[in-house]
Every structure is written in C-alpha cells, then in structure tokens.
C-alpha cells in the first residue's frame, strides 16, 4: 500500500494544497482512495439512457431517474459509461441512438449526484467511411496522422469530440478511454491495422489536441487494451506515462460451445491472471487501474456477480469495474440485471458487499 500512498500525491501537488485541487486531482484522489481502502466502484454503460425494456423518450425533460441497476439494487452505479461514437460526424445521436443532448445532461446530473462519468469512443472509419469495426484497410491510422490524406478531416473529428466533452463543463472530471481494445484487431486502430508507433502517435496526438490545444484539463486518460493478451503485448502500444492516468483492461466472459460452469471457471482464472499483471504494471508506472469493460452477455451464470467476479476482483486494487450496456432493442444483449430477470438477486447481493460501491 506504500506505493499507492506515494501515488496518491502524483498529479495533485502536496497535501496541504488540497483546496487548490482541480476536479481532475479530486477524482484521481478519490480513485486512489478506493484502491487503498480495498473498495471497488461499480459502473454500467448507458445506465441512464435505456434499459432492457425501456428507453428515455423525452430527451429534454426526462428526470433521468430510471436505471435497471437502481431497479434491482436500489442504488445507481457510481460510474456512468457513455459512448461518443457519431459525434465525429456532427450527428445528433450516438451509434446506439443516444442523443448527445441527453448524454450531456445525464453526465452533468450524474456528477451532481456524486457519480463519475467515463467516455469511450467508437468513431467511424475516416478513410473508408465504414464503422469502427471496418478493418478492410490497414492504412487508416496512417492516413489521419501528420501528412496523411485525412489529417485535416480527422482534426475536425477530434474538435467535435472535444467540443462535446467541453460542453459538459470544466467542473465535471471525465475519464476518457479512446482507442480501446488496441491489441486485438477488430477496430480500425487495432493491433494488425497499424504499427505500434502509429498507434502511439494517434493516442499522443489525441491527448495533445485535447489537453494543449483545447485546454481540457478535467480529463483522466485511461489506456484500455483488451485483456486476453500477455503483459508485454499489453504494454507494446502504451503511449507513455505522461499521457495516461489509468491502466484499464477490457475483458469479457464468453460461453462458446461448452457449459456455463466451464466458461465461468475459465473466465475467473483469466481475470486473475490479467489483474495480476495489471497490478504489477500499476505499481511500476504509479497508475490507477480499473476493469474498464467487462461482462457476460445475458448473465447466463446464475451467480456471476457473487461467485465468478467478486472472489477475483476483491483481491486487487482496481478502482472500478464497468459492465457493458443493457440494450433496449436486443433482448439477449444485457450485462447488468434488470427488474424481473431470473437471477437478479445475485446482482443485488453483489451490491451489498461492503467493499463494492454503488451510489446511495
Ligand atoms: C458493442 C455492442 C454494440 C454497440 C457498441 C458500442 O459492444 O454493444 O451493440 O453498438 O458496443 O456501444
């Protein structure tokens, strides 16, 4: 814990200067304190926008009080996950149909309630015009970097994303995790689609634009590769300590052809392996760490929360875990329980562990 105590002061100045802390410093402190105390905050993607059987209809006036997580656990998640995909084109709604005006209001409201907001980004493919999953060309990253044919257009894309985050307000600290799952090759910025140097340049360029050109100093930068990798692969595209505040990892349980029991046993072993190397890296680099995305689609393991995930994560200093979204238009695509779900009690029990934090 000594290292975490030291790390507590990273980026925040000396302790007697606390009143001068920026919103970012405060969030860094808060997350380090969770890790130090063995507490883990829970987060859910798109929690306030829609759930398994509902969605916000009145974008402008809805009080944003509904949440599948709250329906089950009686409390909101600490982290609200949002996705910027679509903002780059100036769209009104993101790739999953969430209006950006609603997203802004929800981020502000969630912060007022004491919650934390985190943003991922699934931008379209700037070279082909396809979506984030269009991996038909390995020239995309190159094309948006300095001297590339899409450099100027991509700068406009960055400016639209920055405009949106800026519009949330300087007092709301934001965890931003662009260019995620970068070791696998399913996004145009993935492992086989660009060189490590190109990836690093992309990440640093994004950081520099947001931080220096736009002065967005309320952002905590999360590096979140997919976790099914070796530690050396995880770091192979790391942009550098200066550009990263949180080491994250995205990792899911997949059932595949075998039984759910086998899948859960495999996943808990894999999660322990990943969090072990992430812990070593977080000490080495003096960074916070988190499980930036996780889940089991459809929660087909009746005790996934209490017997698969909890026994592993409780042994590690991750500040938070975030499970993916409960789609309102795809009945099988949910990662948090909802009222009436057959295994909802298991998530409720998880929310009642002393060291698992929800928003009271
Ligand atoms: C994926 C799925 C998609 C969604 C995307 C971005 O994992 O949930 O349906 O469009 O994330 O949120």
Tab-separated table of C-alpha atoms and ligand atoms in Angstrom:
chain	number	residue	atom	x	y	z
A	1	UNK	CA	0.000	0.000	0.000
A	2	UNK	CA	3.006	2.279	0.433
A	3	UNK	CA	3.298	2.716	-3.298
A	4	UNK	CA	-0.332	3.700	-3.521
A	5	UNK	CA	0.209	6.223	-0.727
A	6	UNK	CA	3.043	7.712	-2.736
A	7	UNK	CA	0.969	7.555	-5.869
A	8	UNK	CA	-1.767	9.434	-4.038
A	9	UNK	CA	0.337	12.549	-4.411
A	10	UNK	CA	1.060	12.113	-8.092
A	11	UNK	CA	-0.522	14.894	-10.104
A	12	UNK	CA	-2.047	16.628	-7.123
A	13	UNK	CA	0.695	18.662	-5.501
A	14	UNK	CA	1.358	18.484	-1.811
A	15	UNK	CA	-1.349	17.562	0.642
A	16	UNK	CA	-1.541	20.997	2.267
A	17	UNK	CA	-2.595	22.439	-1.064
A	18	UNK	CA	-5.819	20.468	-1.169
A	19	UNK	CA	-8.115	23.487	-1.586
A	20	UNK	CA	-6.300	24.155	-4.888
A	21	UNK	CA	-7.079	20.699	-6.221
A	22	UNK	CA	-8.553	20.643	-9.678
A	23	UNK	CA	-11.589	18.455	-10.459
A	24	UNK	CA	-9.165	16.020	-12.088
A	25	UNK	CA	-6.950	15.891	-8.974
A	26	UNK	CA	-10.016	15.262	-6.838
A	27	UNK	CA	-11.076	12.340	-8.960
A	28	UNK	CA	-7.546	10.922	-9.011
A	29	UNK	CA	-7.555	11.110	-5.196
A	30	UNK	CA	-10.956	9.560	-4.949
A	31	UNK	CA	-9.976	6.611	-7.136
A	32	UNK	CA	-6.664	6.071	-5.337
A	33	UNK	CA	-8.520	6.144	-2.041
A	34	UNK	CA	-10.860	3.404	-3.251
A	35	UNK	CA	-7.863	1.276	-4.229
A	36	UNK	CA	-6.099	1.942	-0.927
A	37	UNK	CA	-9.196	1.000	1.056
A	38	UNK	CA	-9.859	-2.128	-0.949
A	39	UNK	CA	-13.055	-0.603	-2.344
A	40	UNK	CA	-14.262	-1.088	-5.896
A	41	UNK	CA	-16.838	1.168	-7.528
A	42	UNK	CA	-19.380	-0.292	-9.932
A	43	UNK	CA	-20.187	1.230	-13.312
A	44	UNK	CA	-22.670	0.488	-16.090
A	45	UNK	CA	-22.605	1.601	-19.715
A	46	UNK	CA	-25.556	3.773	-20.843
A	47	UNK	CA	-27.244	3.185	-17.488
A	48	UNK	CA	-29.482	6.283	-17.508
A	49	UNK	CA	-30.432	6.258	-21.204
A	50	UNK	CA	-32.238	2.959	-21.555
A	51	UNK	CA	-32.569	-0.494	-20.065
A	52	UNK	CA	-33.683	-3.972	-21.003
A	53	UNK	CA	-37.312	-2.954	-21.604
A	54	UNK	CA	-37.355	0.861	-21.668
A	55	UNK	CA	-35.706	3.943	-23.028
A	56	UNK	CA	-35.834	7.647	-22.337
A	57	UNK	CA	-38.288	9.211	-24.804
A	58	UNK	CA	-38.449	12.825	-23.701
A	59	UNK	CA	-34.826	13.775	-24.252
A	60	UNK	CA	-35.168	17.278	-22.938
A	61	UNK	CA	-37.259	16.846	-19.817
A	62	UNK	CA	-36.858	13.298	-18.577
A	63	UNK	CA	-35.651	13.451	-14.953
A	64	UNK	CA	-33.104	10.694	-15.646
A	65	UNK	CA	-34.128	8.691	-12.627
A	66	UNK	CA	-34.673	5.313	-14.243
A	67	UNK	CA	-31.890	2.736	-14.218
A	68	UNK	CA	-32.005	-1.060	-14.493
A	69	UNK	CA	-29.276	-1.172	-11.847
A	70	UNK	CA	-31.265	1.013	-9.462
A	71	UNK	CA	-34.405	-1.034	-10.111
A	72	UNK	CA	-32.519	-4.134	-8.929
A	73	UNK	CA	-30.006	-2.882	-6.369
A	74	UNK	CA	-31.836	0.196	-5.088
A	75	UNK	CA	-28.809	2.342	-5.958
A	76	UNK	CA	-27.305	3.877	-9.076
A	77	UNK	CA	-23.927	2.718	-10.319
A	78	UNK	CA	-21.058	5.013	-9.324
A	79	UNK	CA	-19.860	5.189	-12.919
A	80	UNK	CA	-21.997	6.104	-15.866
A	81	UNK	CA	-20.402	4.897	-19.107
A	82	UNK	CA	-21.175	6.832	-22.314
A	83	UNK	CA	-20.001	6.475	-25.898
A	84	UNK	CA	-19.134	9.308	-28.278
A	85	UNK	CA	-19.443	7.265	-31.482
A	86	UNK	CA	-21.099	9.509	-34.084
A	87	UNK	CA	-20.030	12.850	-32.578
A	88	UNK	CA	-17.206	12.994	-35.121
A	89	UNK	CA	-19.746	13.415	-37.932
A	90	UNK	CA	-21.722	16.053	-36.076
A	91	UNK	CA	-24.625	13.606	-35.542
A	92	UNK	CA	-27.407	14.328	-33.025
A	93	UNK	CA	-27.361	10.784	-31.659
A	94	UNK	CA	-24.586	8.319	-30.992
A	95	UNK	CA	-24.196	4.953	-32.692
A	96	UNK	CA	-26.639	3.356	-30.240
A	97	UNK	CA	-29.286	6.047	-30.685
A	98	UNK	CA	-28.479	8.116	-27.579
A	99	UNK	CA	-28.994	11.848	-28.257
A	100	UNK	CA	-25.900	13.831	-27.355
A	101	UNK	CA	-28.038	16.458	-25.620
A	102	UNK	CA	-29.392	13.763	-23.346
A	103	UNK	CA	-25.885	12.419	-22.775
A	104	UNK	CA	-24.609	15.845	-21.733
A	105	UNK	CA	-27.484	16.383	-19.310
A	106	UNK	CA	-27.055	12.882	-17.871
A	107	UNK	CA	-23.314	13.363	-17.379
A	108	UNK	CA	-23.947	16.609	-15.521
A	109	UNK	CA	-26.752	15.137	-13.450
A	110	UNK	CA	-24.796	12.019	-12.622
A	111	UNK	CA	-21.870	14.141	-11.438
A	112	UNK	CA	-24.247	16.243	-9.295
A	113	UNK	CA	-25.460	13.044	-7.691
A	114	UNK	CA	-21.856	12.251	-6.772
A	115	UNK	CA	-21.213	9.852	-9.638
A	116	UNK	CA	-18.338	9.592	-12.084
A	117	UNK	CA	-18.610	9.703	-15.883
A	118	UNK	CA	-16.498	7.789	-18.352
A	119	UNK	CA	-16.446	8.003	-22.140
A	120	UNK	CA	-15.459	5.500	-24.774
A	121	UNK	CA	-15.497	6.316	-28.474
A	122	UNK	CA	-16.373	4.111	-31.437
A	123	UNK	CA	-15.752	6.607	-34.261
A	124	UNK	CA	-16.441	5.750	-37.882
A	125	UNK	CA	-13.607	4.780	-40.180
A	126	UNK	CA	-12.208	8.067	-41.503
A	127	UNK	CA	-10.673	6.527	-44.613
A	128	UNK	CA	-13.332	4.118	-45.851
A	129	UNK	CA	-16.448	5.734	-44.416
A	130	UNK	CA	-17.326	2.450	-42.701
A	131	UNK	CA	-17.890	1.967	-38.988
A	132	UNK	CA	-15.348	1.467	-36.168
A	133	UNK	CA	-15.297	-2.264	-36.971
A	134	UNK	CA	-14.375	-1.723	-40.626
A	135	UNK	CA	-10.911	-3.278	-40.786
A	136	UNK	CA	-10.733	-3.507	-44.570
A	137	UNK	CA	-7.676	-1.222	-44.718
A	138	UNK	CA	-4.509	-1.087	-42.666
A	139	UNK	CA	-3.787	2.451	-43.850
A	140	UNK	CA	-6.419	4.227	-41.767
A	141	UNK	CA	-4.320	5.346	-38.800
A	142	UNK	CA	-1.531	6.388	-41.118
A	143	UNK	CA	-4.000	8.446	-43.163
A	144	UNK	CA	-5.061	10.598	-40.194
A	145	UNK	CA	-1.596	11.267	-38.779
A	146	UNK	CA	0.673	14.127	-39.772
A	147	UNK	CA	0.977	14.364	-43.544
A	148	UNK	CA	-1.793	11.815	-44.143
A	149	UNK	CA	-4.599	12.388	-46.633
A	150	UNK	CA	-7.239	12.509	-43.878
A	151	UNK	CA	-5.254	14.563	-41.384
A	152	UNK	CA	-7.392	17.689	-41.698
A	153	UNK	CA	-10.699	15.862	-41.655
A	154	UNK	CA	-9.624	13.912	-38.603
A	155	UNK	CA	-8.757	17.120	-36.800
A	156	UNK	CA	-12.351	18.198	-37.349
A	157	UNK	CA	-13.460	14.884	-35.876
A	158	UNK	CA	-11.290	15.473	-32.820
A	159	UNK	CA	-12.609	19.009	-32.490
A	160	UNK	CA	-16.220	17.776	-32.453
A	161	UNK	CA	-15.424	15.240	-29.722
A	162	UNK	CA	-13.574	17.918	-27.744
A	163	UNK	CA	-16.465	20.388	-28.204
A	164	UNK	CA	-18.858	17.877	-26.732
A	165	UNK	CA	-16.706	16.997	-23.721
A	166	UNK	CA	-16.043	20.673	-23.138
A	167	UNK	CA	-19.772	21.398	-23.163
A	168	UNK	CA	-20.257	19.181	-20.108
A	169	UNK	CA	-18.376	21.799	-18.129
A	170	UNK	CA	-14.928	22.220	-16.599
A	171	UNK	CA	-16.025	21.155	-13.118
A	172	UNK	CA	-17.010	17.648	-14.131
A	173	UNK	CA	-13.962	15.372	-14.281
A	174	UNK	CA	-14.181	12.855	-17.094
A	175	UNK	CA	-12.499	9.520	-17.634
A	176	UNK	CA	-11.813	9.220	-21.362
A	177	UNK	CA	-10.542	5.996	-22.917
A	178	UNK	CA	-10.052	6.474	-26.624
A	179	UNK	CA	-8.556	3.865	-28.952
A	180	UNK	CA	-9.517	0.995	-26.694
A	181	UNK	CA	-9.045	-2.766	-27.258
A	182	UNK	CA	-5.998	-1.920	-29.337
A	183	UNK	CA	-4.168	-5.242	-29.190
A	184	UNK	CA	-6.970	-7.207	-30.861
A	185	UNK	CA	-7.749	-6.462	-34.498
A	186	UNK	CA	-11.474	-5.698	-34.618
A	187	UNK	CA	-11.298	-1.875	-34.723
A	188	UNK	CA	-9.514	0.154	-37.432
A	189	UNK	CA	-6.912	1.218	-34.818
A	190	UNK	CA	-6.303	-2.414	-33.784
A	191	UNK	CA	-3.133	-4.471	-33.485
A	192	UNK	CA	-2.797	-5.645	-37.074
A	193	UNK	CA	-4.134	-2.424	-38.561
A	194	UNK	CA	-1.337	-0.053	-37.569
A	195	UNK	CA	2.202	-0.188	-36.219
A	196	UNK	CA	2.888	0.392	-32.503
A	197	UNK	CA	4.458	3.743	-33.417
A	198	UNK	CA	1.404	4.813	-35.414
A	199	UNK	CA	-0.869	3.818	-32.548
A	200	UNK	CA	1.220	5.726	-30.028
A	201	UNK	CA	1.241	8.772	-32.252
A	202	UNK	CA	-2.534	8.586	-32.567
A	203	UNK	CA	-3.004	8.401	-28.788
A	204	UNK	CA	-0.499	11.168	-28.064
A	205	UNK	CA	-1.912	13.352	-30.820
A	206	UNK	CA	-5.393	12.975	-29.312
A	207	UNK	CA	-4.043	13.783	-25.838
A	208	UNK	CA	-2.102	16.805	-27.083
A	209	UNK	CA	-5.035	18.180	-29.018
A	210	UNK	CA	-7.456	17.851	-26.084
A	211	UNK	CA	-5.023	18.927	-23.392
A	212	UNK	CA	-2.841	21.569	-25.004
A	213	UNK	CA	-4.841	22.944	-27.930
A	214	UNK	CA	-8.188	22.817	-26.166
A	215	UNK	CA	-7.167	23.122	-22.524
A	216	UNK	CA	-9.337	20.193	-21.423
A	217	UNK	CA	-7.532	19.512	-18.182
A	218	UNK	CA	-10.503	17.855	-16.489
A	219	UNK	CA	-9.854	14.564	-18.299
A	220	UNK	CA	-8.340	11.406	-16.807
A	221	UNK	CA	-6.876	9.356	-19.637
A	222	UNK	CA	-7.450	5.646	-19.485
A	223	UNK	CA	-5.436	3.226	-21.601
A	224	UNK	CA	-7.672	0.190	-22.056
A	225	UNK	CA	-6.380	-2.655	-24.204
A	226	UNK	CA	-8.251	-5.926	-24.452
A	227	UNK	CA	-7.056	-8.188	-21.669
A	228	UNK	CA	-6.687	-11.545	-23.394
A	229	UNK	CA	-3.033	-10.786	-24.004
A	230	UNK	CA	0.401	-11.255	-22.481
A	231	UNK	CA	1.694	-8.410	-20.262
A	232	UNK	CA	4.312	-7.465	-22.843
A	233	UNK	CA	1.607	-7.217	-25.505
A	234	UNK	CA	-0.495	-5.053	-23.186
A	235	UNK	CA	2.337	-2.515	-22.969
A	236	UNK	CA	3.512	-2.848	-26.571
A	237	UNK	CA	1.425	0.143	-27.681
A	238	UNK	CA	1.486	2.120	-24.436
A	239	UNK	CA	1.708	5.830	-25.289
A	240	UNK	CA	3.788	6.709	-22.203
A	241	UNK	CA	3.233	7.700	-18.583
A	242	UNK	CA	2.737	11.338	-19.439
A	243	UNK	CA	-0.373	10.543	-21.461
A	244	UNK	CA	-2.079	8.042	-19.174
A	245	UNK	CA	-3.708	8.272	-15.742
A	246	UNK	CA	-5.415	4.890	-15.505
A	247	UNK	CA	-4.417	1.454	-16.726
A	248	UNK	CA	-7.608	-0.243	-17.778
A	249	UNK	CA	-8.484	-3.534	-19.325
A	250	UNK	CA	-11.500	-4.769	-21.311
A	251	UNK	CA	-12.242	-8.427	-20.806
A	252	UNK	CA	-15.414	-10.496	-21.101
A	253	UNK	CA	-16.633	-13.967	-20.303
A	254	UNK	CA	-17.683	-15.973	-23.374
A	255	UNK	CA	-19.562	-19.231	-23.063
A	256	UNK	CA	-18.860	-20.547	-26.559
A	257	UNK	CA	-19.570	-24.228	-27.155
A	258	UNK	CA	-19.030	-25.536	-23.587
A	259	UNK	CA	-21.025	-25.232	-20.370
A	260	UNK	CA	-21.578	-22.035	-18.410
A	261	UNK	CA	-19.710	-23.543	-15.438
A	262	UNK	CA	-16.660	-24.169	-17.593
A	263	UNK	CA	-16.814	-20.689	-19.072
A	264	UNK	CA	-17.055	-19.067	-15.640
A	265	UNK	CA	-14.163	-21.119	-14.283
A	266	UNK	CA	-12.084	-20.204	-17.334
A	267	UNK	CA	-13.008	-16.533	-17.004
A	268	UNK	CA	-12.201	-16.272	-13.315
A	269	UNK	CA	-8.769	-17.815	-13.937
A	270	UNK	CA	-8.175	-15.462	-16.829
A	271	UNK	CA	-9.368	-12.431	-14.875
A	272	UNK	CA	-6.992	-13.289	-12.025
A	273	UNK	CA	-4.095	-13.632	-14.459
A	274	UNK	CA	-4.890	-10.276	-16.085
A	275	UNK	CA	-5.390	-8.373	-12.831
A	276	UNK	CA	-2.137	-9.826	-11.501
A	277	UNK	CA	-0.114	-8.378	-14.325
A	278	UNK	CA	-2.116	-5.151	-14.280
A	279	UNK	CA	-1.292	-4.759	-10.578
A	280	UNK	CA	2.422	-5.135	-11.259
A	281	UNK	CA	2.202	-2.560	-14.063
A	282	UNK	CA	0.197	-0.138	-11.959
A	283	UNK	CA	2.878	-0.235	-9.230
A	284	UNK	CA	5.663	0.072	-11.750
A	285	UNK	CA	4.080	3.038	-13.514
A	286	UNK	CA	2.359	4.506	-10.440
A	287	UNK	CA	-1.039	4.475	-12.111
A	288	UNK	CA	-4.583	3.793	-11.079
A	289	UNK	CA	-6.115	0.665	-12.530
A	290	UNK	CA	-9.604	-0.444	-13.482
A	291	UNK	CA	-11.628	-3.074	-15.264
A	292	UNK	CA	-12.764	-0.634	-17.951
A	293	UNK	CA	-15.222	-3.085	-19.582
A	294	UNK	CA	-16.369	-6.485	-18.549
A	295	UNK	CA	-19.408	-8.711	-18.501
A	296	UNK	CA	-21.179	-11.858	-19.504
A	297	UNK	CA	-23.809	-11.277	-22.165
A	298	UNK	CA	-27.244	-12.267	-20.915
A	299	UNK	CA	-25.840	-13.112	-17.440
A	300	UNK	CA	-26.425	-16.806	-18.038
A	301	UNK	CA	-24.357	-17.740	-14.973
A	302	UNK	CA	-26.808	-17.517	-12.018
A	303	UNK	CA	-24.065	-16.428	-9.597
A	304	UNK	CA	-21.792	-14.498	-11.957
A	305	UNK	CA	-21.534	-11.464	-9.671
A	306	UNK	CA	-21.006	-13.138	-6.336
A	307	UNK	CA	-19.148	-16.310	-7.275
A	308	UNK	CA	-17.343	-15.601	-10.525
A	309	UNK	CA	-16.351	-11.925	-10.493
A	310	UNK	CA	-16.341	-10.883	-6.840
A	311	UNK	CA	-13.958	-13.564	-5.477
A	312	UNK	CA	-11.368	-12.422	-8.020
A	313	UNK	CA	-11.699	-8.639	-8.022
A	314	UNK	CA	-11.772	-8.356	-4.223
A	315	UNK	CA	-8.098	-9.365	-4.221
A	316	UNK	CA	-6.981	-6.466	-6.423
A	317	UNK	CA	-6.759	-2.679	-6.124
A	318	UNK	CA	-8.898	-1.867	-9.127
A	319	UNK	CA	-10.742	1.390	-8.520
A	320	UNK	CA	-13.750	0.308	-10.519
A	321	UNK	CA	-15.320	-2.181	-12.882
A	322	UNK	CA	-17.808	-1.299	-15.597
A	323	UNK	CA	-20.198	-3.777	-17.168
A	324	UNK	CA	-21.500	-3.160	-20.669
A	325	UNK	CA	-24.915	-1.915	-21.749
A	326	UNK	CA	-28.444	-3.316	-21.417
A	327	UNK	CA	-29.725	-2.812	-24.962
A	328	UNK	CA	-33.458	-1.992	-25.148
A	329	UNK	CA	-33.747	-3.386	-28.667
A	330	UNK	CA	-31.756	-6.643	-28.400
A	331	UNK	CA	-33.264	-8.885	-25.723
A	332	UNK	CA	-30.136	-11.022	-25.268
A	333	UNK	CA	-27.712	-8.093	-25.123
A	334	UNK	CA	-27.523	-7.081	-21.443
A	335	UNK	CA	-24.739	-7.113	-18.854
A	336	UNK	CA	-26.495	-5.875	-15.720
A	337	UNK	CA	-29.580	-7.424	-14.122
A	338	UNK	CA	-32.983	-5.794	-14.585
A	339	UNK	CA	-36.193	-5.958	-12.544
A	340	UNK	CA	-37.803	-9.328	-13.206
A	341	UNK	CA	-34.647	-11.028	-14.514
A	342	UNK	CA	-34.447	-14.552	-13.126
A	343	UNK	CA	-31.033	-14.111	-11.472
A	344	UNK	CA	-31.479	-10.527	-10.304
A	345	UNK	CA	-30.865	-11.434	-6.634
A	346	UNK	CA	-27.244	-12.253	-7.397
A	347	UNK	CA	-26.521	-8.723	-8.552
A	348	UNK	CA	-28.390	-7.346	-5.551
A	349	UNK	CA	-26.181	-9.454	-3.272
A	350	UNK	CA	-23.097	-8.141	-5.080
A	351	UNK	CA	-24.272	-4.563	-4.471
A	352	UNK	CA	-24.487	-5.338	-0.769
A	353	UNK	CA	-20.859	-6.347	-0.283
A	354	UNK	CA	-19.209	-3.721	1.945
A	355	UNK	CA	-16.321	-3.099	-0.416
A	356	UNK	CA	-18.388	-2.787	-3.585
A	357	UNK	CA	-19.558	0.785	-4.082
A	358	UNK	CA	-22.787	1.968	-5.638
A	359	UNK	CA	-24.258	5.450	-5.406
A	360	UNK	CA	-26.515	5.753	-2.370
B	1	LIG	C1	-20.826	-3.187	-28.610
B	1	LIG	C2	-22.277	-3.588	-28.724
B	1	LIG	C3	-22.854	-2.805	-29.866
B	1	LIG	C4	-22.660	-1.290	-29.632
B	1	LIG	C5	-21.194	-0.987	-29.340
B	1	LIG	C6	-20.958	0.466	-28.968
B	1	LIG	O1	-20.159	-3.949	-27.701
B	1	LIG	O2	-22.952	-3.272	-27.518
B	1	LIG	O3	-24.234	-3.089	-29.982
B	1	LIG	O4	-23.078	-0.559	-30.754
B	1	LIG	O5	-20.747	-1.811	-28.305
B	1	LIG	O6	-21.677	0.836	-27.819
